[in-house]
Short mmCIF file of C-alpha atoms in Angstrom, two decimals:
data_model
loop_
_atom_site.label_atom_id
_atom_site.label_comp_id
_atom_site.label_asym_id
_atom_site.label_seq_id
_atom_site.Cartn_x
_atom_site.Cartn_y
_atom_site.Cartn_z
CA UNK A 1 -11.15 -5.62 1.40
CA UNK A 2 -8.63 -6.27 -1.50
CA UNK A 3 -6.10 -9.05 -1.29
CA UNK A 4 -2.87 -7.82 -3.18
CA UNK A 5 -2.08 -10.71 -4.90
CA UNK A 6 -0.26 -8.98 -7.69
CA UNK A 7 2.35 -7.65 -5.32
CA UNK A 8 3.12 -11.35 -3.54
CA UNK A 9 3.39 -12.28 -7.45
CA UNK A 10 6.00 -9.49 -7.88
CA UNK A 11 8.20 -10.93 -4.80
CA UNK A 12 7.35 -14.52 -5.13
CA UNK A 13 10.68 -16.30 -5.81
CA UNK A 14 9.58 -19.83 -6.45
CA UNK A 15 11.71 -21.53 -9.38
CA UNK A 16 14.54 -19.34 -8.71
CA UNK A 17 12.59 -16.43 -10.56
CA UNK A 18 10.69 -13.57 -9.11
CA UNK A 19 10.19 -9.72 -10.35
CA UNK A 20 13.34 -8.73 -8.38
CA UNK A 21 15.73 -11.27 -9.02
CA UNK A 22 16.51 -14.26 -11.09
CA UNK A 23 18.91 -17.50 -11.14
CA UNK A 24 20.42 -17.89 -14.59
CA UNK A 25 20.74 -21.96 -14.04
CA UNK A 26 16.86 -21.65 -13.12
CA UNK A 27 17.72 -23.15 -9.35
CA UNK A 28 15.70 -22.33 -6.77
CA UNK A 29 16.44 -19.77 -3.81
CA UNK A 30 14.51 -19.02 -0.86
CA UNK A 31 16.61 -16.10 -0.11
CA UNK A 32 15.54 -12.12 -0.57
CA UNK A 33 19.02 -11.77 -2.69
CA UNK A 34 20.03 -15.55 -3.61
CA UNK A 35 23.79 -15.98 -4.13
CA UNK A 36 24.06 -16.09 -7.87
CA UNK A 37 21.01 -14.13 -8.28
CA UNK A 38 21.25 -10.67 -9.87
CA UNK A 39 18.34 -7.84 -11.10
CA UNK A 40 19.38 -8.01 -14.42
CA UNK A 41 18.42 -11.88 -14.74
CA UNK A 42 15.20 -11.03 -12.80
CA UNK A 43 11.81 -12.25 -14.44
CA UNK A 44 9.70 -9.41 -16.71
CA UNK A 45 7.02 -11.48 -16.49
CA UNK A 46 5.38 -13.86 -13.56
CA UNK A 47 2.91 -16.22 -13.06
CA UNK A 48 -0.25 -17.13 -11.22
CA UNK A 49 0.31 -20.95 -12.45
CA UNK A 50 2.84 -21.76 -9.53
CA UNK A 51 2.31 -22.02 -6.02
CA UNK A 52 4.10 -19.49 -3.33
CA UNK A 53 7.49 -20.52 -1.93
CA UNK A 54 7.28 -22.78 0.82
CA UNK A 55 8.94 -20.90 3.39
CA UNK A 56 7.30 -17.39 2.95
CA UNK A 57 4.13 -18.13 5.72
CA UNK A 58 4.14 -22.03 4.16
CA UNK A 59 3.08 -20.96 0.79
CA UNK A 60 0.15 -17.89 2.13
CA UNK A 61 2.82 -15.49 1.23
CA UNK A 62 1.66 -12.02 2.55
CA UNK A 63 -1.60 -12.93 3.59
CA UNK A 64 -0.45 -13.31 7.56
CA UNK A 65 1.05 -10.25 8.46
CA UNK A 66 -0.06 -7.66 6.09
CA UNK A 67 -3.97 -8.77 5.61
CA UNK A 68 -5.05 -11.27 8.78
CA UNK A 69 -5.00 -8.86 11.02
CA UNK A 70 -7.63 -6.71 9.15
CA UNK A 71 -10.19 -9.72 8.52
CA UNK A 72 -10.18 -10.73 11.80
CA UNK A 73 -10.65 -7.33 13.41
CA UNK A 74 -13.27 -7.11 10.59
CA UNK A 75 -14.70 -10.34 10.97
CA UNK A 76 -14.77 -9.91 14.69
CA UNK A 77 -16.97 -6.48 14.39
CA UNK A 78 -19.65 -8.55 11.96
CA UNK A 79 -18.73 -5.82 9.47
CA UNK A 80 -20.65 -6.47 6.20
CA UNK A 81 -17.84 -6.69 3.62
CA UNK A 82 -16.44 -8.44 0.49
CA UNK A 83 -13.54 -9.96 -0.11
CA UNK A 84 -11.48 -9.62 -3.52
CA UNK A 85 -8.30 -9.42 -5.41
CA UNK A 86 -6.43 -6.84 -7.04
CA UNK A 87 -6.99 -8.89 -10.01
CA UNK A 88 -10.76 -8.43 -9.67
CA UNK A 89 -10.39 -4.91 -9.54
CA UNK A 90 -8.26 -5.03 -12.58
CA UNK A 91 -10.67 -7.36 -14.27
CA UNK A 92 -14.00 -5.44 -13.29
CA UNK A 93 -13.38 -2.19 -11.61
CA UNK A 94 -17.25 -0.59 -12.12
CA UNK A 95 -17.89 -3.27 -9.38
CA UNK A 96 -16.54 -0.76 -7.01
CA UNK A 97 -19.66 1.27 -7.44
CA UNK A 98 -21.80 -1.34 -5.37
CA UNK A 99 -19.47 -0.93 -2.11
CA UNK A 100 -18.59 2.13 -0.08
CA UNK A 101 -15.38 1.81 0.54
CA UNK A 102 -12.26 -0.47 -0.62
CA UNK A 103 -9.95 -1.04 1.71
CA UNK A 104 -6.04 -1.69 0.19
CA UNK A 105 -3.93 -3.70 2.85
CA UNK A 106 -0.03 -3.95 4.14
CA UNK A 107 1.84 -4.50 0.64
CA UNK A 108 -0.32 -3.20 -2.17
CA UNK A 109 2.67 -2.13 -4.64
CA UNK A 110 1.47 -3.08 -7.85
CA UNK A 111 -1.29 -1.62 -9.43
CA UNK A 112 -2.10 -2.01 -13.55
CA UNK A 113 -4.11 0.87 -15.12
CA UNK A 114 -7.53 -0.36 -14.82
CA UNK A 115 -7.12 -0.82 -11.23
CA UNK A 116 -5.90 2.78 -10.57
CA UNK A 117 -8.58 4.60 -13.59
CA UNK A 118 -11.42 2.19 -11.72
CA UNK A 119 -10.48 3.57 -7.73
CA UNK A 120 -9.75 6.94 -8.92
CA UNK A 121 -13.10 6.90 -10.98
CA UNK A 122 -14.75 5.59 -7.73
CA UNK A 123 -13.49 7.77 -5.31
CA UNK A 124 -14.73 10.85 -7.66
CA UNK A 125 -18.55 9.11 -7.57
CA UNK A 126 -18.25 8.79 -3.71
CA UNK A 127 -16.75 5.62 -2.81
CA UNK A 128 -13.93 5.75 -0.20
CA UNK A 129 -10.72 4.70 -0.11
CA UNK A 130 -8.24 3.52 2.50
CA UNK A 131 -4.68 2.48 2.15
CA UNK A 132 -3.11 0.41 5.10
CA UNK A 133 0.11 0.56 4.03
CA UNK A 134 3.18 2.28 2.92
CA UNK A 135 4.54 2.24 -1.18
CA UNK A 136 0.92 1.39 -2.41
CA UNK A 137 0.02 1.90 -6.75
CA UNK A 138 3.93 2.50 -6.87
CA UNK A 139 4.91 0.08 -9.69
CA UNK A 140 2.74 -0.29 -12.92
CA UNK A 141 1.58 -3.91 -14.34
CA UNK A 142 -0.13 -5.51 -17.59
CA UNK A 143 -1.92 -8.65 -17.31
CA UNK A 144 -1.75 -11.11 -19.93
CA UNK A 145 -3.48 -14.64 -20.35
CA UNK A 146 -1.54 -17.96 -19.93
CA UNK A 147 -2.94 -21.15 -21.17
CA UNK A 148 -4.50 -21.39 -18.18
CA UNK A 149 -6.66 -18.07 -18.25
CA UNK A 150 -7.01 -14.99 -18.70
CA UNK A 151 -4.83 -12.39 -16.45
CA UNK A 152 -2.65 -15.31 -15.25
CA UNK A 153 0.53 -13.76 -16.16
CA UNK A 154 2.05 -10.51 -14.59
CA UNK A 155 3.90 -7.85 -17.17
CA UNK A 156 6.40 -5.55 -15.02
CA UNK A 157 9.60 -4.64 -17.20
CA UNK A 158 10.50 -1.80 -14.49
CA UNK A 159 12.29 -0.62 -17.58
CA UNK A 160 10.71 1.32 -20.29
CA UNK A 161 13.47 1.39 -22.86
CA UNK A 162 12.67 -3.01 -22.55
CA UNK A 163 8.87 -2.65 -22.45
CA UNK A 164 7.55 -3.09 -25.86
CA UNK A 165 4.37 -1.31 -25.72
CA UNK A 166 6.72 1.91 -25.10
CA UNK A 167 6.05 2.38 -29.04
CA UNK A 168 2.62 1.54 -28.75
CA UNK A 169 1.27 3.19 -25.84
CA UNK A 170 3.71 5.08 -23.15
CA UNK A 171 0.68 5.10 -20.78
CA UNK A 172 1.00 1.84 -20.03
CA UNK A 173 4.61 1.15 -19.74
CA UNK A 174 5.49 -0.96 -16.86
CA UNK A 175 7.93 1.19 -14.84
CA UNK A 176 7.09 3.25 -11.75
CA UNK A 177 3.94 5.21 -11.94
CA UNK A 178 5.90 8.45 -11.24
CA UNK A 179 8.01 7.57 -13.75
CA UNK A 180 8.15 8.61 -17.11
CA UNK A 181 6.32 7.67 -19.76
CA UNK A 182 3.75 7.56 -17.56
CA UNK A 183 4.12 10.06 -14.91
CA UNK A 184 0.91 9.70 -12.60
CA UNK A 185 2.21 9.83 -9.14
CA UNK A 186 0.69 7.79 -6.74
CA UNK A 187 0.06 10.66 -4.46
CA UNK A 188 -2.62 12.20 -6.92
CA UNK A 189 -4.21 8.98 -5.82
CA UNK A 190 -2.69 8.33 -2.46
CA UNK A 191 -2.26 11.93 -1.12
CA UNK A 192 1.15 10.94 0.45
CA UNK A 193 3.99 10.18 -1.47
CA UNK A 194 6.41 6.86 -1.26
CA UNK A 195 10.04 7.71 0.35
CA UNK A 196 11.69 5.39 1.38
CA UNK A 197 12.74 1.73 3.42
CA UNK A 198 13.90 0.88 6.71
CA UNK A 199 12.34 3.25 9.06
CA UNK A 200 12.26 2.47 12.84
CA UNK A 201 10.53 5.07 14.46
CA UNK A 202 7.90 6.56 16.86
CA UNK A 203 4.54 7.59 15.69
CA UNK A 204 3.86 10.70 16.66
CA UNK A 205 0.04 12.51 17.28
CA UNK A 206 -0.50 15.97 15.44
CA UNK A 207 -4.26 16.65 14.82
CA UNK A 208 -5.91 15.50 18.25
CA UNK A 209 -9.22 16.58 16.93
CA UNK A 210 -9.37 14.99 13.77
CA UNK A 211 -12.12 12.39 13.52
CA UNK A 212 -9.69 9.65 13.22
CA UNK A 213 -8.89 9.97 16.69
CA UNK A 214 -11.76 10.16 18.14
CA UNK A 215 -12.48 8.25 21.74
CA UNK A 216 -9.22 7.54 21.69
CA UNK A 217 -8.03 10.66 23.86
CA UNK A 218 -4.57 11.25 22.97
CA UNK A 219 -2.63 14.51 23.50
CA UNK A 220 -0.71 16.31 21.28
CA UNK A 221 2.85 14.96 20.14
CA UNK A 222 2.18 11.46 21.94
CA UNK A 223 4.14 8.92 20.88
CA UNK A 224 3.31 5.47 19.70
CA UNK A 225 6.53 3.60 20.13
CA UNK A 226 8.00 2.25 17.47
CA UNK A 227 4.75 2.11 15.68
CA UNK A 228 6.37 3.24 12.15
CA UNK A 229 8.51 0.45 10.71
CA UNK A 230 10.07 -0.51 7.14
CA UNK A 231 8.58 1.47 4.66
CA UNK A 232 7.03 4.99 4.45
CA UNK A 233 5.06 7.34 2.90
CA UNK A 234 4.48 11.40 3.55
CA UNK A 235 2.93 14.33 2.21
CA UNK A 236 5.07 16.19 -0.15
CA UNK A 237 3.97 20.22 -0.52
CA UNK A 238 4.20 21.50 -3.85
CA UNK A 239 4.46 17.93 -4.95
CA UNK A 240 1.12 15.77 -6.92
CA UNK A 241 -1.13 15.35 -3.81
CA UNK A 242 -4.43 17.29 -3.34
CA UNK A 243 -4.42 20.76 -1.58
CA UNK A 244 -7.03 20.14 0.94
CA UNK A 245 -5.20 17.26 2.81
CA UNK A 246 -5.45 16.45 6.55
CA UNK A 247 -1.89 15.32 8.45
CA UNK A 248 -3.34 13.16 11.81
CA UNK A 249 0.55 11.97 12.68
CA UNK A 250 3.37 13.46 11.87
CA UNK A 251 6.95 11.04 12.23
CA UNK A 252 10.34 12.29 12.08
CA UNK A 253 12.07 8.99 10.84
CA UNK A 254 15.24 9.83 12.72
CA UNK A 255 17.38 6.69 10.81
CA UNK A 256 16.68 7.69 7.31
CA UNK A 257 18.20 10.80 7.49
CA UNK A 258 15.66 12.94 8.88
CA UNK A 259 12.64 12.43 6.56
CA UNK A 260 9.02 12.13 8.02
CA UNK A 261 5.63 9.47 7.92
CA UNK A 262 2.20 10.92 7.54
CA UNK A 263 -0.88 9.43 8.70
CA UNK A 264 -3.08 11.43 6.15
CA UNK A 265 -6.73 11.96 5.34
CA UNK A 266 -8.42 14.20 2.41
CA UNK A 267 -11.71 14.47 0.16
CA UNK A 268 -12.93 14.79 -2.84
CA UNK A 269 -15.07 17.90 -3.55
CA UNK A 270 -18.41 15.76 -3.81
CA UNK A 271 -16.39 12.46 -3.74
CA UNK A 272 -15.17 9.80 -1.22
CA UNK A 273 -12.14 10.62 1.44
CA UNK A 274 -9.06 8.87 1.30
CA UNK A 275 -7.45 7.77 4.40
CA UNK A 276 -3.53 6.54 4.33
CA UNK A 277 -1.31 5.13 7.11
CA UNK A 278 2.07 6.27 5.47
CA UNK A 279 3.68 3.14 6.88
CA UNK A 280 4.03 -0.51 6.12
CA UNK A 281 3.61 -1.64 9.81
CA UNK A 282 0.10 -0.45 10.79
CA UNK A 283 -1.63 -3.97 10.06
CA UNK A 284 0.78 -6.17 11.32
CA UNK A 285 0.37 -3.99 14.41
CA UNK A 286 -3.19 -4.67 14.66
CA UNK A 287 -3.26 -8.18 15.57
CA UNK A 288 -4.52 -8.70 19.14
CA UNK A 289 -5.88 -12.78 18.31
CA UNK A 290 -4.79 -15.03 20.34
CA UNK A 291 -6.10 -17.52 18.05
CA UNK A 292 -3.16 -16.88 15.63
CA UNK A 293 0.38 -18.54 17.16
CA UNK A 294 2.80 -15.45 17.28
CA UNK A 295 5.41 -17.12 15.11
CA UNK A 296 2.77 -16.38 12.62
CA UNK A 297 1.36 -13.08 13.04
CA UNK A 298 3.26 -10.88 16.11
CA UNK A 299 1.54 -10.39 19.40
CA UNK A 300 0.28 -6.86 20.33
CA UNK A 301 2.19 -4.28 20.91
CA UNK A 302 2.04 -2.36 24.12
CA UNK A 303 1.28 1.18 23.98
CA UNK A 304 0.08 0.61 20.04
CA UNK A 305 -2.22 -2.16 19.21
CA UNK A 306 -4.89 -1.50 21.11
CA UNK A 307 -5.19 2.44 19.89
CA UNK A 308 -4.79 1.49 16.03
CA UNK A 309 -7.70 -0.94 16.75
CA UNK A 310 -9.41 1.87 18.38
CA UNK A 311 -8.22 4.46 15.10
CA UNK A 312 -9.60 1.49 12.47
CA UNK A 313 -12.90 1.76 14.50
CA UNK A 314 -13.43 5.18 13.34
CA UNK A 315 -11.83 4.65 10.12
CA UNK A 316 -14.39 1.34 9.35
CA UNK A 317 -17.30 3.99 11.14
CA UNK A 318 -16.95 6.91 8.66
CA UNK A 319 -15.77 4.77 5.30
CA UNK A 320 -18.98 2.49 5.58
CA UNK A 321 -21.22 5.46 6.08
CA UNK A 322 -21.11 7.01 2.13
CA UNK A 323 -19.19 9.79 0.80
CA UNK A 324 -16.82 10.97 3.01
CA UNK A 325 -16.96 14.25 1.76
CA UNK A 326 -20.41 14.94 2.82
CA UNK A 327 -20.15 14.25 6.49
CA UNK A 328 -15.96 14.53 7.18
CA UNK A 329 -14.51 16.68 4.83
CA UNK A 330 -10.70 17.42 5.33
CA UNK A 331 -9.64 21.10 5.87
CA UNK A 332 -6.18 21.11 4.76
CA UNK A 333 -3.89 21.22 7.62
CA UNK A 334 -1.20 19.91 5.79
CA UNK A 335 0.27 23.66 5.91
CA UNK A 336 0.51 24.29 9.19
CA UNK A 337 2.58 20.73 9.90
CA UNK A 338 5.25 21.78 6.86
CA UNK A 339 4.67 25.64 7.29
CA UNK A 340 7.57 27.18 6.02
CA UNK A 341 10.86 27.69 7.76
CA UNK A 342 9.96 24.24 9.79
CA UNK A 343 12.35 21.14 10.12
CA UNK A 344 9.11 19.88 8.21
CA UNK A 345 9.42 21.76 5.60
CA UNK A 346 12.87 21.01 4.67
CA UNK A 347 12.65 16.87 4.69
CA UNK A 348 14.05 15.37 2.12
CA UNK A 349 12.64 14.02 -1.08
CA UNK A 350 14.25 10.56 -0.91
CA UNK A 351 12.68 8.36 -2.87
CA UNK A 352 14.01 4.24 -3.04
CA UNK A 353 13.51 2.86 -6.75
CA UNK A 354 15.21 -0.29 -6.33
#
């Protein structure tokens, strides 16, 4: 289970500076958009040497909503598992080869090259993957050393006419993976591709009998209210993700303008699966502890936690069991949810970049 500490880095604004925005007179802001604070005075590079801001979960950052949830349910089954960093993946990737499955939570956004080479390289020697989230391996990082260590401080430019290595080596320009220089999509990874922010929607059931939903004994087009919040991914045909992939929910995301959330599973021909949520509100939704106050992590939701905690069952079941593609392989029904002529078929490509 992977702790993505490189993306609270990216959004932690403590000493007025954070990877989004930055105070010119260095003050300090505890706001998303501090008055005074603009992109273009935004940090290129961040620290580990500095604590979180105080008022973002009293200094645990994302570690309450987008990853508790997970460990406890985890914790709670006796699952055998390891807990690391993004940073240790970055660090010492081939590690991966001694596990069966990493599991990426709620906000995993920021992903440098070893990290993505190391899962991808992985996933094609059987190790499985699951993403929890929405926007995952969207923005690439460098790590460099501070005096304090090695891989201390953050690189993102988000810019690669102000990266510097852009004359050295494009593949490793900090902008967004898709992006060029760099141009690796996070769907060739992923399978679903990053749209947008802001959805408040349903979830709604396609594939009934996928494995994923198995004891859980849901018809076709049920609903999951409100189960698909903030942001979203899909499956985009024709676009960088793999042929053979599964859609398991299927979301029109009526308030941003029509476009859709995939719950999505595929394989790798002799590989590991992958398995993606397409939204950034599955983990917070998992939480069903009543040992965590709910000013902390949210309650559970009616009509939703208790079938996601049913769905990671199956998920934990068949990523902790070896190559996915040996025993679940996914068929590619991808076609028949964005066949053409369909509303499907026709979403929209929107992609946010801010």
């Amino acid at each position: 289970i992977q702790h993505s500490v490189s993306t609270w880095q990216a959004y932690n604004r403590w000493g007025g500076y954070s990877l989004y925005y930055g105070n010119r007179n260095g003050a300090l802001s505890y706001t998303h958009n501090p008055t005074g604070a603009t992109f273009a005075d935004r940090s290129r590079i961040v620290s580990f040497d500095r604590p979180y801001d105080h008022d973002w979960a009293s200094g645990a950052a994302d570690f309450l909503g987008n990853e508790i949830p997970v460990i406890y349910q985890a914790e709670k089954f006796g699952l055998d598992v390891t807990y690391w960093t993004d940073v240790d993946l970055h660090a010492r990737p081939e590690l991966l080869g001694s596990h069966r499955a990493l599991i990426s939570l709620g906000h995993d956004e920021y992903w440098s090259a070893e990290m993505r080479d190391g899962a991808a390289q992985a996933l094609a020697s059987g190790v499985n993957l699951a993403f929890l989230g929405a926007n995952a391996c969207y923005r690439q990082v460098r790590f460099e050393p501070s005096p304090l260590g090695v891989d201390r401080h953050q690189v993102c430019y988000k810019s690669a006419a102000e990266d510097p290595i852009s004359r050295i080596d494009p593949t490793l320009v900090t902008v967004n993976w898709p992006q060029a220089p760099v141009s690796r999509p996070e769907a060739q990874l992923i399978g679903s591709t990053y749209q947008d922010i802001g959805a408040h929607a349903d979830m709604v059931v396609t594939d009934t009998s996928s494995w994923v939903l198995a004891g859980v004994d849901l018809p076709i087009d049920h609903r999951l209210p409100g189960a698909v919040q903030g942001e979203f991914d899909r499956y985009v045909p024709r676009g960088a993700g793999p042929a053979n992939l599964d859609i398991i929910a299927h979301s029109v995301i009526p308030n941003r303008g029509g476009n859709f959330s995939d719950v999505t599973w595929y394989t790798v021909p002799g590989g590991g699966g992958v398995f993606a949520t397409g939204n950034a509100s599955w983990v917070g939704q998992l939480s069903d502890s009543t040992l965590v106050p709910p000013n902390v992590v949210a309650d559970a939701t009616p009509g939703v936690t208790a079938l996601l905690l049913r769905i990671m069952q199956n998920v934990y079941s068949v990523i902790g069991s070896g190559p996915a593609s040996l025993t679940h392989p996914s068929q590619g029904n991808w076609s028949v949810t964005y066949s053409p002529g369909s509303s499907s078929a026709k979403a929209p490509d929107t992609v946010n970049v801010a």
